[in-house]
mmCIF file of C-alpha atoms and ligand atoms in Angstrom:
data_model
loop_
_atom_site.group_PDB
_atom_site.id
_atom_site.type_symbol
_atom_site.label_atom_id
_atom_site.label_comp_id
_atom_site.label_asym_id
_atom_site.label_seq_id
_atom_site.Cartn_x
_atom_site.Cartn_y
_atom_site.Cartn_z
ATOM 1 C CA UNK A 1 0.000 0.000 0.000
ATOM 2 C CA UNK A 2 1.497 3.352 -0.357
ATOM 3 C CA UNK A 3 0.985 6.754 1.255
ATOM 4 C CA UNK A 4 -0.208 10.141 0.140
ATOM 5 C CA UNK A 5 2.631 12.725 1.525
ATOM 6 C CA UNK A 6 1.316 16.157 0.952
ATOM 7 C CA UNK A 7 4.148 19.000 0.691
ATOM 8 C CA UNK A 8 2.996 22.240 2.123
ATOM 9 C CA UNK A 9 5.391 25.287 1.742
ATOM 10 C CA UNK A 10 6.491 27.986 -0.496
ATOM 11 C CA UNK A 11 6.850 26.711 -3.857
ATOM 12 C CA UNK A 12 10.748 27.290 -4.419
ATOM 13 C CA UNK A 13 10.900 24.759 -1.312
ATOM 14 C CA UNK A 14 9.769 21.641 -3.890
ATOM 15 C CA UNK A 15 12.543 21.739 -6.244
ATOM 16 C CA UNK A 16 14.968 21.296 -2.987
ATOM 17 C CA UNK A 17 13.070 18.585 -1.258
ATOM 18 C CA UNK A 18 11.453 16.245 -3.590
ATOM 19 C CA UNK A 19 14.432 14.307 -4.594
ATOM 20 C CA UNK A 20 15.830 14.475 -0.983
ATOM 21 C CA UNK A 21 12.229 13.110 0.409
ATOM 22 C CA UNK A 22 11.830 10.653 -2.214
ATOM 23 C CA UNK A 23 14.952 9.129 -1.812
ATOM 24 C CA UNK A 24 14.822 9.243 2.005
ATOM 25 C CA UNK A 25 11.071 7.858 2.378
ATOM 26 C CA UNK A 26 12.068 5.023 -0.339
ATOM 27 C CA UNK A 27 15.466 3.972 2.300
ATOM 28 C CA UNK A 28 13.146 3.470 5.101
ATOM 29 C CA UNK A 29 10.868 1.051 3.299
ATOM 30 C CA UNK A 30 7.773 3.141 2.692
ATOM 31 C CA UNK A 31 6.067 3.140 -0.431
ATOM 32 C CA UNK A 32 5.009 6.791 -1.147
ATOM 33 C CA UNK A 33 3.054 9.484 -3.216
ATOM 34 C CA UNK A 34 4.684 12.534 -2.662
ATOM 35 C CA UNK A 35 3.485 15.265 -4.499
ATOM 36 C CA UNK A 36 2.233 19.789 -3.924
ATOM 37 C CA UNK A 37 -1.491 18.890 -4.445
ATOM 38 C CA UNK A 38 -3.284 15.504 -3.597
ATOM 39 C CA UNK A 39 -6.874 15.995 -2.516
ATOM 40 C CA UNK A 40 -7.249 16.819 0.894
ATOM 41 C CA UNK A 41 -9.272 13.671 2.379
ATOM 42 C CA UNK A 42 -6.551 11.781 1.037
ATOM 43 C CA UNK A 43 -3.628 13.250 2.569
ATOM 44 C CA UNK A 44 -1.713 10.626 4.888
ATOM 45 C CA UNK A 45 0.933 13.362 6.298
ATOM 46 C CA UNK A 46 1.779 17.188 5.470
ATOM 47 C CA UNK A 47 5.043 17.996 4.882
ATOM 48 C CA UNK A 48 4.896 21.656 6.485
ATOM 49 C CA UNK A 49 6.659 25.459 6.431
ATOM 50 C CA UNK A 50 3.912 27.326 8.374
ATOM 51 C CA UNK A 51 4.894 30.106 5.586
ATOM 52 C CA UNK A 52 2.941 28.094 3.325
ATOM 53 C CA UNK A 53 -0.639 28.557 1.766
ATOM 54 C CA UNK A 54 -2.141 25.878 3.708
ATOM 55 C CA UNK A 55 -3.482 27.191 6.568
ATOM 56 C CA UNK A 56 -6.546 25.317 7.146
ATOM 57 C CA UNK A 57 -6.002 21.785 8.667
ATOM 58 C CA UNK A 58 -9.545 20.873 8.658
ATOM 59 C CA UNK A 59 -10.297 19.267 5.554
ATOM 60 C CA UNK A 60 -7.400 16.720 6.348
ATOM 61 C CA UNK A 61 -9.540 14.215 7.921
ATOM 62 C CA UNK A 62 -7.642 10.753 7.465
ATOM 63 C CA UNK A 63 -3.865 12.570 8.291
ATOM 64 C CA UNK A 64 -1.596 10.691 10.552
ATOM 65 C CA UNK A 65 0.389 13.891 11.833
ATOM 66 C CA UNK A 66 1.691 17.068 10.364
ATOM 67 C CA UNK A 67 5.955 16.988 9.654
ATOM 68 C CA UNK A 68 7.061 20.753 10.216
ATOM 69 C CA UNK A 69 10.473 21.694 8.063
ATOM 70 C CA UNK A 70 10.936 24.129 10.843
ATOM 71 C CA UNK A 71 11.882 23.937 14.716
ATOM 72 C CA UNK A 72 10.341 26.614 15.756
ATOM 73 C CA UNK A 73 6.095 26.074 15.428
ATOM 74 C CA UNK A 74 5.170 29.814 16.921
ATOM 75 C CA UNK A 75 3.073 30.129 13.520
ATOM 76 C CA UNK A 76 1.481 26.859 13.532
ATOM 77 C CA UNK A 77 0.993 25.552 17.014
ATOM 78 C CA UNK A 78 -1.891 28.156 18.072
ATOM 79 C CA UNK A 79 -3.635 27.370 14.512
ATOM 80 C CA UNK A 80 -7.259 26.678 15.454
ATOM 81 C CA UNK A 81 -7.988 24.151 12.749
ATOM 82 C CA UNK A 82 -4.993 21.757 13.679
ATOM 83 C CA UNK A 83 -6.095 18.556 15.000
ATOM 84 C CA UNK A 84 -3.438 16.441 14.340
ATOM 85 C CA UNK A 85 0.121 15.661 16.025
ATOM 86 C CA UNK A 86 2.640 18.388 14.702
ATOM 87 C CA UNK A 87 6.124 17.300 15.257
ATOM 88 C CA UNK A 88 8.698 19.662 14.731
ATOM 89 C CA UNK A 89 12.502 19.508 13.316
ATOM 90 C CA UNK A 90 15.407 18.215 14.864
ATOM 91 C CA UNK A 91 18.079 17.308 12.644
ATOM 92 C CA UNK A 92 21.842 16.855 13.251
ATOM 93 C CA UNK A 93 22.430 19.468 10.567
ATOM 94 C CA UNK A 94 20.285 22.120 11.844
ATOM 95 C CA UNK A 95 21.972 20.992 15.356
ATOM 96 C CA UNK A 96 25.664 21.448 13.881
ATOM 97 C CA UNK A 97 25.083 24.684 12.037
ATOM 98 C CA UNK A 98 23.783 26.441 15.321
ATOM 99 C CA UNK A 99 26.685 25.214 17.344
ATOM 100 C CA UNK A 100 28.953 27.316 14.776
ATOM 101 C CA UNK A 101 26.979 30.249 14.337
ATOM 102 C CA UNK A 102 26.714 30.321 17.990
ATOM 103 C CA UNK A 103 30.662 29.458 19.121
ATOM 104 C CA UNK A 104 31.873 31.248 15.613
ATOM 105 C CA UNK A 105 30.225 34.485 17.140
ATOM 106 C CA UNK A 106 31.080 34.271 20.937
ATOM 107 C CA UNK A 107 34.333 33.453 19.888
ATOM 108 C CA UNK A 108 34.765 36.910 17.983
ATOM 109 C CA UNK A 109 33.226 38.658 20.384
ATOM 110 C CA UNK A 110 35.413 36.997 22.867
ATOM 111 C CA UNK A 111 38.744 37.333 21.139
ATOM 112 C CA UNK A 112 38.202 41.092 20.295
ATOM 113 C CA UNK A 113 39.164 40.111 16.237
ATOM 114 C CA UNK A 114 37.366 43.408 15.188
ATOM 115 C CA UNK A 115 40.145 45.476 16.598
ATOM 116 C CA UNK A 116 42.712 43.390 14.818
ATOM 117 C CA UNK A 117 40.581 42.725 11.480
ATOM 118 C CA UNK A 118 39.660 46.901 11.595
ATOM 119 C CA UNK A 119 43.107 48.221 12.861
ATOM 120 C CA UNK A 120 44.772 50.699 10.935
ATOM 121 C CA UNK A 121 48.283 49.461 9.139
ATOM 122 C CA UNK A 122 51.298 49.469 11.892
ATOM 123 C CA UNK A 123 48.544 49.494 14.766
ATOM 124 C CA UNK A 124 51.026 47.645 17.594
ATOM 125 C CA UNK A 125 49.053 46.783 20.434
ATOM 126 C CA UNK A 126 49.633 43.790 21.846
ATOM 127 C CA UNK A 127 46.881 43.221 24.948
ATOM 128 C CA UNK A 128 45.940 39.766 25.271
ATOM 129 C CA UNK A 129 42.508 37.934 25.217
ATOM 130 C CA UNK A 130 40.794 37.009 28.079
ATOM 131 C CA UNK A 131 40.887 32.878 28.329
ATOM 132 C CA UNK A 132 37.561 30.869 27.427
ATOM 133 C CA UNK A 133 38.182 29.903 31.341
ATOM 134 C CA UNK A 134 37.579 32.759 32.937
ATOM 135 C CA UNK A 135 34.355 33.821 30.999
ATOM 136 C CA UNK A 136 30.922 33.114 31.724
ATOM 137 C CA UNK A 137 28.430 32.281 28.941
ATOM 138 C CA UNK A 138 24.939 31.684 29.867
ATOM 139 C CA UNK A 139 22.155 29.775 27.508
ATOM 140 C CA UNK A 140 18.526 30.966 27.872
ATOM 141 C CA UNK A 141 17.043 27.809 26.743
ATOM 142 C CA UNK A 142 18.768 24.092 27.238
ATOM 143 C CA UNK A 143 16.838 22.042 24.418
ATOM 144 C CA UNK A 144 17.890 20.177 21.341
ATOM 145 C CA UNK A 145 19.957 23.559 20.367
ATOM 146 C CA UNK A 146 20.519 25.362 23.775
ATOM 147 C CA UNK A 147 21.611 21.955 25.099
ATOM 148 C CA UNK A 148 24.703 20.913 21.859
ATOM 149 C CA UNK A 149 25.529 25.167 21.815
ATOM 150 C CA UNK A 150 25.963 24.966 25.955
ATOM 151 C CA UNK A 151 28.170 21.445 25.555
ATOM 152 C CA UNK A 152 29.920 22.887 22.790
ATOM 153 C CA UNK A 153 31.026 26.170 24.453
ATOM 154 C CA UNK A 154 31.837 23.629 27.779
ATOM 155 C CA UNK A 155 34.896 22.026 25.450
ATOM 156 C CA UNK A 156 36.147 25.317 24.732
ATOM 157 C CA UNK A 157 36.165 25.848 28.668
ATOM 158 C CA UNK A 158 34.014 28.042 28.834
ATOM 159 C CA UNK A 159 32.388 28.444 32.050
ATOM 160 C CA UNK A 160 29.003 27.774 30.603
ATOM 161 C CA UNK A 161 25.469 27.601 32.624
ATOM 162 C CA UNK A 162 21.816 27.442 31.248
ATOM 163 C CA UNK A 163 18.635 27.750 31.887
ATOM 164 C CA UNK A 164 14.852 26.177 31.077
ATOM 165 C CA UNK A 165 11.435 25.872 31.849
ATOM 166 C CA UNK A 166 12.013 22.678 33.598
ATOM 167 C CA UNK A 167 15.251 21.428 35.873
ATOM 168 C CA UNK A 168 18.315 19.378 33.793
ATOM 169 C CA UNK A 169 21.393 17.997 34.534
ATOM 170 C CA UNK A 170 23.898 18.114 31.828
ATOM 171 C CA UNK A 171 27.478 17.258 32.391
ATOM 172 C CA UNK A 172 29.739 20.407 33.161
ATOM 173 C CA UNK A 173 27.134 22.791 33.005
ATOM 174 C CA UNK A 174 25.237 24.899 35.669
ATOM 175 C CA UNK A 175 21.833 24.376 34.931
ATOM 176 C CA UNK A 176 19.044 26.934 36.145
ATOM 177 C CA UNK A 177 15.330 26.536 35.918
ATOM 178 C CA UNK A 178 12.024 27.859 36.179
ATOM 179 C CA UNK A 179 10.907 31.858 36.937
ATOM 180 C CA UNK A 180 13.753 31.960 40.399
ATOM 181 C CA UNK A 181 16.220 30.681 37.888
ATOM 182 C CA UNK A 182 16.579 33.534 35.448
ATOM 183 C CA UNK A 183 17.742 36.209 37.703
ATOM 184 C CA UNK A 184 20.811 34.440 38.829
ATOM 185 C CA UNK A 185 21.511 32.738 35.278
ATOM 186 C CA UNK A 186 21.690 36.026 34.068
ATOM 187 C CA UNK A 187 23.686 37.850 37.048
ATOM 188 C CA UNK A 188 26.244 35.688 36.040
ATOM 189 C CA UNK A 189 26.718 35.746 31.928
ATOM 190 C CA UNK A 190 29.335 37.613 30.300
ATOM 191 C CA UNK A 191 27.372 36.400 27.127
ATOM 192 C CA UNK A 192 23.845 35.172 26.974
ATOM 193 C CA UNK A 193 22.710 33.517 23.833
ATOM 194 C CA UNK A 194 18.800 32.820 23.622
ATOM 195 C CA UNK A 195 17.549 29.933 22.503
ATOM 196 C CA UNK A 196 14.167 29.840 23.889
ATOM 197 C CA UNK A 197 11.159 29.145 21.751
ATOM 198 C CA UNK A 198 8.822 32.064 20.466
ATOM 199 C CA UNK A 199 5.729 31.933 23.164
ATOM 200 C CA UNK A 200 3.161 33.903 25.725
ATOM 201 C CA UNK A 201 5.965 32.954 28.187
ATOM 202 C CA UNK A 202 9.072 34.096 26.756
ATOM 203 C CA UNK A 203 8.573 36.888 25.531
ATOM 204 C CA UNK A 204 10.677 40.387 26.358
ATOM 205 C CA UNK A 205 12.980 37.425 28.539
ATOM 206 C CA UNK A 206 15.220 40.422 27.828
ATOM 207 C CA UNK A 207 13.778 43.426 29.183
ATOM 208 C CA UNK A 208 14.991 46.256 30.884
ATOM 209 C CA UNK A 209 14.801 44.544 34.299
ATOM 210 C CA UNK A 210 16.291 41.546 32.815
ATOM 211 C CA UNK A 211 19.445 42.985 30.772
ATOM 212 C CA UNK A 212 20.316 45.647 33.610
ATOM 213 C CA UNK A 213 20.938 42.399 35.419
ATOM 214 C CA UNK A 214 23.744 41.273 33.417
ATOM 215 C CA UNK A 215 27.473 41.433 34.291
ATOM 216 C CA UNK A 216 28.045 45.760 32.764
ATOM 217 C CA UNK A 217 29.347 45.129 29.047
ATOM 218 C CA UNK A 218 27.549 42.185 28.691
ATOM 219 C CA UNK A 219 26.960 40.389 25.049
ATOM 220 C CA UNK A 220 23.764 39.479 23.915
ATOM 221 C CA UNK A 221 23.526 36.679 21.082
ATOM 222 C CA UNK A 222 20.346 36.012 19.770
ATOM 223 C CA UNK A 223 19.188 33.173 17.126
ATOM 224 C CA UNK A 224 16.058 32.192 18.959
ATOM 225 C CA UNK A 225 13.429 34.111 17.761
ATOM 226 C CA UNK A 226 13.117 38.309 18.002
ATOM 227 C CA UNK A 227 10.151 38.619 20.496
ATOM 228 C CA UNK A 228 12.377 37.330 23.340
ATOM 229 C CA UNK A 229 13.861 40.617 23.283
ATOM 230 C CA UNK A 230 12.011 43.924 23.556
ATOM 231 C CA UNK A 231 13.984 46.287 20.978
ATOM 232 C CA UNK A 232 13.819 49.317 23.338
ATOM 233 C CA UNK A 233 15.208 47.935 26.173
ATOM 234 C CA UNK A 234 18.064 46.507 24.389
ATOM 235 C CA UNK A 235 18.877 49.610 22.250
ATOM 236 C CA UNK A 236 18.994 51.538 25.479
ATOM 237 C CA UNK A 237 21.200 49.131 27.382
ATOM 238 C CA UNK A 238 23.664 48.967 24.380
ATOM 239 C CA UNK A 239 23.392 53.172 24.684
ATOM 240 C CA UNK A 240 24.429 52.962 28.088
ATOM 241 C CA UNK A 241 27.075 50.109 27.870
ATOM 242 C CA UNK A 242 25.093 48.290 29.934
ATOM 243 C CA UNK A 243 25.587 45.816 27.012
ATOM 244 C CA UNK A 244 28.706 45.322 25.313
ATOM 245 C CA UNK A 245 27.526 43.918 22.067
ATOM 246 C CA UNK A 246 24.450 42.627 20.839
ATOM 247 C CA UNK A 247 24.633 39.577 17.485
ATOM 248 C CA UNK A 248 21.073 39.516 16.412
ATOM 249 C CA UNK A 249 19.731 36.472 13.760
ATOM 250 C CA UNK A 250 16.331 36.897 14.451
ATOM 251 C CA UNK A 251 13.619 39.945 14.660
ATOM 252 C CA UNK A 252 10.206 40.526 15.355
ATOM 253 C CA UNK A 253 10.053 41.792 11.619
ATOM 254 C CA UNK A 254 11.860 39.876 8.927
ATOM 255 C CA UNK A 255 13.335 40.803 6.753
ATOM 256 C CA UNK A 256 14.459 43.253 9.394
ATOM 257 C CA UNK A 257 12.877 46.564 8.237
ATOM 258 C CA UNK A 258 15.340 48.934 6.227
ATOM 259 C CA UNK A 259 14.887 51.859 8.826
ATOM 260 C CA UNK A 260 15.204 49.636 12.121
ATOM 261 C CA UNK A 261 17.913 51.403 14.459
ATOM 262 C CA UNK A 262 19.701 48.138 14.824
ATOM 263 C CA UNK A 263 20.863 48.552 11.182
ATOM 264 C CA UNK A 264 23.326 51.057 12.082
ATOM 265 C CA UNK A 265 23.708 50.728 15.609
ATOM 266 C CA UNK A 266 27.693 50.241 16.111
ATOM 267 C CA UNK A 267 27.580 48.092 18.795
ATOM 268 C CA UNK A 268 24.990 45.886 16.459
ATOM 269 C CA UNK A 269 26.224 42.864 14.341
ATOM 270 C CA UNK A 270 22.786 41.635 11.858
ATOM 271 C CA UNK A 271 22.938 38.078 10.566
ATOM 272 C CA UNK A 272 19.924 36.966 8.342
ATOM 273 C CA UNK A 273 18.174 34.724 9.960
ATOM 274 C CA UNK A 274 21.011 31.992 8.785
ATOM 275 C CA UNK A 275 21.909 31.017 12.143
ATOM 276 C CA UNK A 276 20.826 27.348 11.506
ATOM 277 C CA UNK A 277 19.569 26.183 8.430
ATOM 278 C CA UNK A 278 17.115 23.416 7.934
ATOM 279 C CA UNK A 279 18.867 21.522 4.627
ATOM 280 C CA UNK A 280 16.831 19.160 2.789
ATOM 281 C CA UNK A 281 19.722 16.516 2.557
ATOM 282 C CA UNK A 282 19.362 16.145 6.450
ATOM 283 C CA UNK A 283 15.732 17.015 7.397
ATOM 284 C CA UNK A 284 14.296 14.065 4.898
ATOM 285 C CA UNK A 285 15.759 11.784 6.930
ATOM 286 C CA UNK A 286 13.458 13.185 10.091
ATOM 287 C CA UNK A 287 10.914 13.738 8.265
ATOM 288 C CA UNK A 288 10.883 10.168 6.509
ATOM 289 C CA UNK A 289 11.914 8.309 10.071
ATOM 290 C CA UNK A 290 8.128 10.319 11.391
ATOM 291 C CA UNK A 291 6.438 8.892 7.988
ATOM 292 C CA UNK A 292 8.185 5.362 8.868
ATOM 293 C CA UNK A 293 7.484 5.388 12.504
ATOM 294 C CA UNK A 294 3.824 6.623 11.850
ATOM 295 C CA UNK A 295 2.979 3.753 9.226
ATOM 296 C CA UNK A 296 4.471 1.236 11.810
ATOM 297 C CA UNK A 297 1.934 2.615 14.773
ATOM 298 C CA UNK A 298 5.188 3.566 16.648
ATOM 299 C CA UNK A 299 5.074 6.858 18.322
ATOM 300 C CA UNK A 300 5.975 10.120 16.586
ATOM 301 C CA UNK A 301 9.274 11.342 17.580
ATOM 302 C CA UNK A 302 9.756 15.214 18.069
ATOM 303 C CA UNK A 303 6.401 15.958 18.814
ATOM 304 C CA UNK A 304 5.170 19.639 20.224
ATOM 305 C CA UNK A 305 3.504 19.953 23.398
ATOM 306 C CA UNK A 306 -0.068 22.231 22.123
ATOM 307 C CA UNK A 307 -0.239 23.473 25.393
ATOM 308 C CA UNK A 308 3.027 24.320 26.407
ATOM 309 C CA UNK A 309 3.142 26.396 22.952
ATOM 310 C CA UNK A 310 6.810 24.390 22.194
HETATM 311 P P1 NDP B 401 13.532 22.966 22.175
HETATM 312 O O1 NDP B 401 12.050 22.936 22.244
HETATM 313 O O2 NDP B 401 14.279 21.681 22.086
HETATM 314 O O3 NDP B 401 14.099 23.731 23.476
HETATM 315 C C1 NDP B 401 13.488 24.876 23.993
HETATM 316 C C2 NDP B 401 14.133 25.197 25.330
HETATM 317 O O4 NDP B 401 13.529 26.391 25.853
HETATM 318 C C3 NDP B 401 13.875 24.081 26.368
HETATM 319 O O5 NDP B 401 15.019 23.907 27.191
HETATM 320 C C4 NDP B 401 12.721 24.655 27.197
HETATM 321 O O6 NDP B 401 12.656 24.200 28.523
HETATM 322 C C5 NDP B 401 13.075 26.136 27.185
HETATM 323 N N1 NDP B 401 11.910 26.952 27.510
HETATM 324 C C6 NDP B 401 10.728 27.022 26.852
HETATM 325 N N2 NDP B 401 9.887 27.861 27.494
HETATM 326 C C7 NDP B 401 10.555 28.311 28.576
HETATM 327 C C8 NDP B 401 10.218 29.184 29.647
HETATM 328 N N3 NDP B 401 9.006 29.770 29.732
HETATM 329 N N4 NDP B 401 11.149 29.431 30.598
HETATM 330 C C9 NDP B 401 12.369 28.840 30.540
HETATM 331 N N5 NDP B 401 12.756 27.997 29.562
HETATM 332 C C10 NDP B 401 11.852 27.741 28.588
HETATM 333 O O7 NDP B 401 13.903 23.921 20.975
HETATM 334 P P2 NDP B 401 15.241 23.938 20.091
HETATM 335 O O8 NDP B 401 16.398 23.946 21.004
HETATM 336 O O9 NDP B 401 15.185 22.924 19.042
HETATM 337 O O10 NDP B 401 15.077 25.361 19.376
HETATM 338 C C11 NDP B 401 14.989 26.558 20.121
HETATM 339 C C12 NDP B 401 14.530 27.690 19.218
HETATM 340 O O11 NDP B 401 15.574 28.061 18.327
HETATM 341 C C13 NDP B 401 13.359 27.349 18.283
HETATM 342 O O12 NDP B 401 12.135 27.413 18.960
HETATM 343 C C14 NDP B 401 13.502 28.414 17.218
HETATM 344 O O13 NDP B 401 12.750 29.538 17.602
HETATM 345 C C15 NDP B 401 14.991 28.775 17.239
HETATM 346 N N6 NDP B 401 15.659 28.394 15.997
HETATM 347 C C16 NDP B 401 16.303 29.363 15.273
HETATM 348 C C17 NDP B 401 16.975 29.052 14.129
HETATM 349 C C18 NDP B 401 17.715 30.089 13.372
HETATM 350 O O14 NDP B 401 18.214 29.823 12.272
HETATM 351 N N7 NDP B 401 17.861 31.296 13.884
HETATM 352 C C19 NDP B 401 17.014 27.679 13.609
HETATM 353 C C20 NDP B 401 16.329 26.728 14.455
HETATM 354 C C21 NDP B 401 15.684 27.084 15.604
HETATM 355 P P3 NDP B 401 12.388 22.635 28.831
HETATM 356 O O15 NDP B 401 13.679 21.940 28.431
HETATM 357 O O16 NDP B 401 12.156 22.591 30.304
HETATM 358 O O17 NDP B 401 11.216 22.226 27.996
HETATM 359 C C1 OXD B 402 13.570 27.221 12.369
HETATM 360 C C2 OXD B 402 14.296 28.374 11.862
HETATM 361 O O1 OXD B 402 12.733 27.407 13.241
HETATM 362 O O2 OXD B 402 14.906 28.274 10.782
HETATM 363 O O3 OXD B 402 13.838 26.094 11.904
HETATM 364 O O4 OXD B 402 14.330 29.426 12.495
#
């Protein structure tokens, strides 16, 4: 028997995908038709970017589960019509590629290159770095991608501590949990990276309050999602040196809007939203693994919690 596997997102996501599903989908067994348009009450699973067209889940009455390409769900999970099991995506390669973007930037920050890349010809001034050891990075967020980023930055010796919703123990880092948590995992974070999910919850994490907690010339890093900052309170904290230097992925607006102050803030470093790509060569492999695990009445792996919004 074979399956009808709808794929739902913006149409110059098909070209990138199909072979990489295909192939994937066939490795694990499953017999498939994988196509942009089968007729709703036919659809087995949805292959999903909440950025695409299909917005209304209820015509899908005989789906098994909805795949998102995405980890973050903020524009699907509070979708009214969605009464199936959305998993999300966790992929090694989305894993890897935030573990760079987020040691790649600390470690610039950390090194002071600017000076040296931006120093004028003959510039001699030879102050050293401060060692990984004796500087303090804090993760707001200790999941799939807070978790690899915190273990990551631990090698590097880092002192490194995090913090979630819930308590964890992870090997050589300080973990920090709940409301009471925050306070004193940010008191103690020469850089704090976010990596918190988009919800009610988290949002303005960093807040005036919150940031004029923070060790004075504090970094910022942020490729979790732009509400978890308000804008204000940031811009005025980097005014102030409060905070050092602020590396921003993600925005409550993207693309970024051209007249946004962060733009030419100088204590501002933009990256597109390019932090941590989902790549079709690695997510089919989820994705086809949910298909596989669906058709053999095994439970979904990855899957969202409604309520918790994550
Ligand atoms: P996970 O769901 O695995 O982890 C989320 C973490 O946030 C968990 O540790 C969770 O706590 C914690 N958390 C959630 N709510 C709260 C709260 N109210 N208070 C304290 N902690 C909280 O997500 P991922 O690690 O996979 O991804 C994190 C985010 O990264 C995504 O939601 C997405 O927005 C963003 N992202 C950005 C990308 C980019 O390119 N810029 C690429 C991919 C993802 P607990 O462990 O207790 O549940
Ligand atoms: C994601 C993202 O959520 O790219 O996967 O931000």
């Amino acid at each position: 028997m074979s399956v009808n596997v709808l794929f739902a997102a913006q149409s110059d996501a098909w070209p990138k995908y199909e072979a990489p599903l295909r192939r994937e989908i066939a490795a694990d067994g499953i017999k498939a038709h994988l196509d942009t348009d089968i007729p709703a009450d036919q659809v087995d699973y949805i292959v999903y970017a909440p950025n695409s067209d299909l917005q209304d889940f209820a015509p899908y009455t005989r789906a098994k589960a909805v795949l998102n390409l995405w980890a973050g769900v903020e524009a699907i999970v509070g979708n009214p019509t969605l009464h199936l099991p959305l998993a999300r995506m966790v992929d090694p390669a989305l894993t890897q590629g935030m573990i760079e973007w987020v040691t790649g930037h600390i470690l610039r920050l950390h090194l002071g290159m600017d000076a040296h890349i931006t120093a004028a010809p003959g510039t001699w001034e030879p102050v050293p770095p401060p060692l990984a050891f004796d500087t303090r990075v804090t993760i707001l967020g200790l999941g799939e991608l807070g978790a690899a980023c915190a273990t990551a930055l631990a090698s590097f010796g880092f002192d490194v501590a995090g913090w979630s919703r819930t308590p964890k123990e992870i090997d050589g880092i300080t973990c920090f949990s709940g409301p009471d948590g925050l306070d004193a995992a940010l008191e103690r974070s020469d850089f704090c990276v976010l990596l918190l999910p988009s919800t009610a919850q988290t949002e303005n994490t960093l807040n005036a309050r919150t940031l004029a907690l923070m060790p004075k010339g504090a970094c910022v890093l942020n490729p979790g999602r732009g509400p978890l900052i308000d804008d204000d309170a940031l811009l005025a904290a980097l005014d102030t040196d409060q905070i050092g230097h602020a590396t921003l992925d993600v925005f409550r607006i993207e693309p970024l809007p051209k007249d946004h102050p962060f733009w030419t803030h100088p204590k501002v470093t933009i990256t597109p939203h390019v932090a941590a790509e989902t790549r079709a060569a690695y997510s089919a492999k989820t994705i086809a693994e949910n298909i596989r695990r669906g058709e053999a009445g095994e439970p979904f792996l990855h899957l969202v919690d409604r309520r918790a919004g994550y």
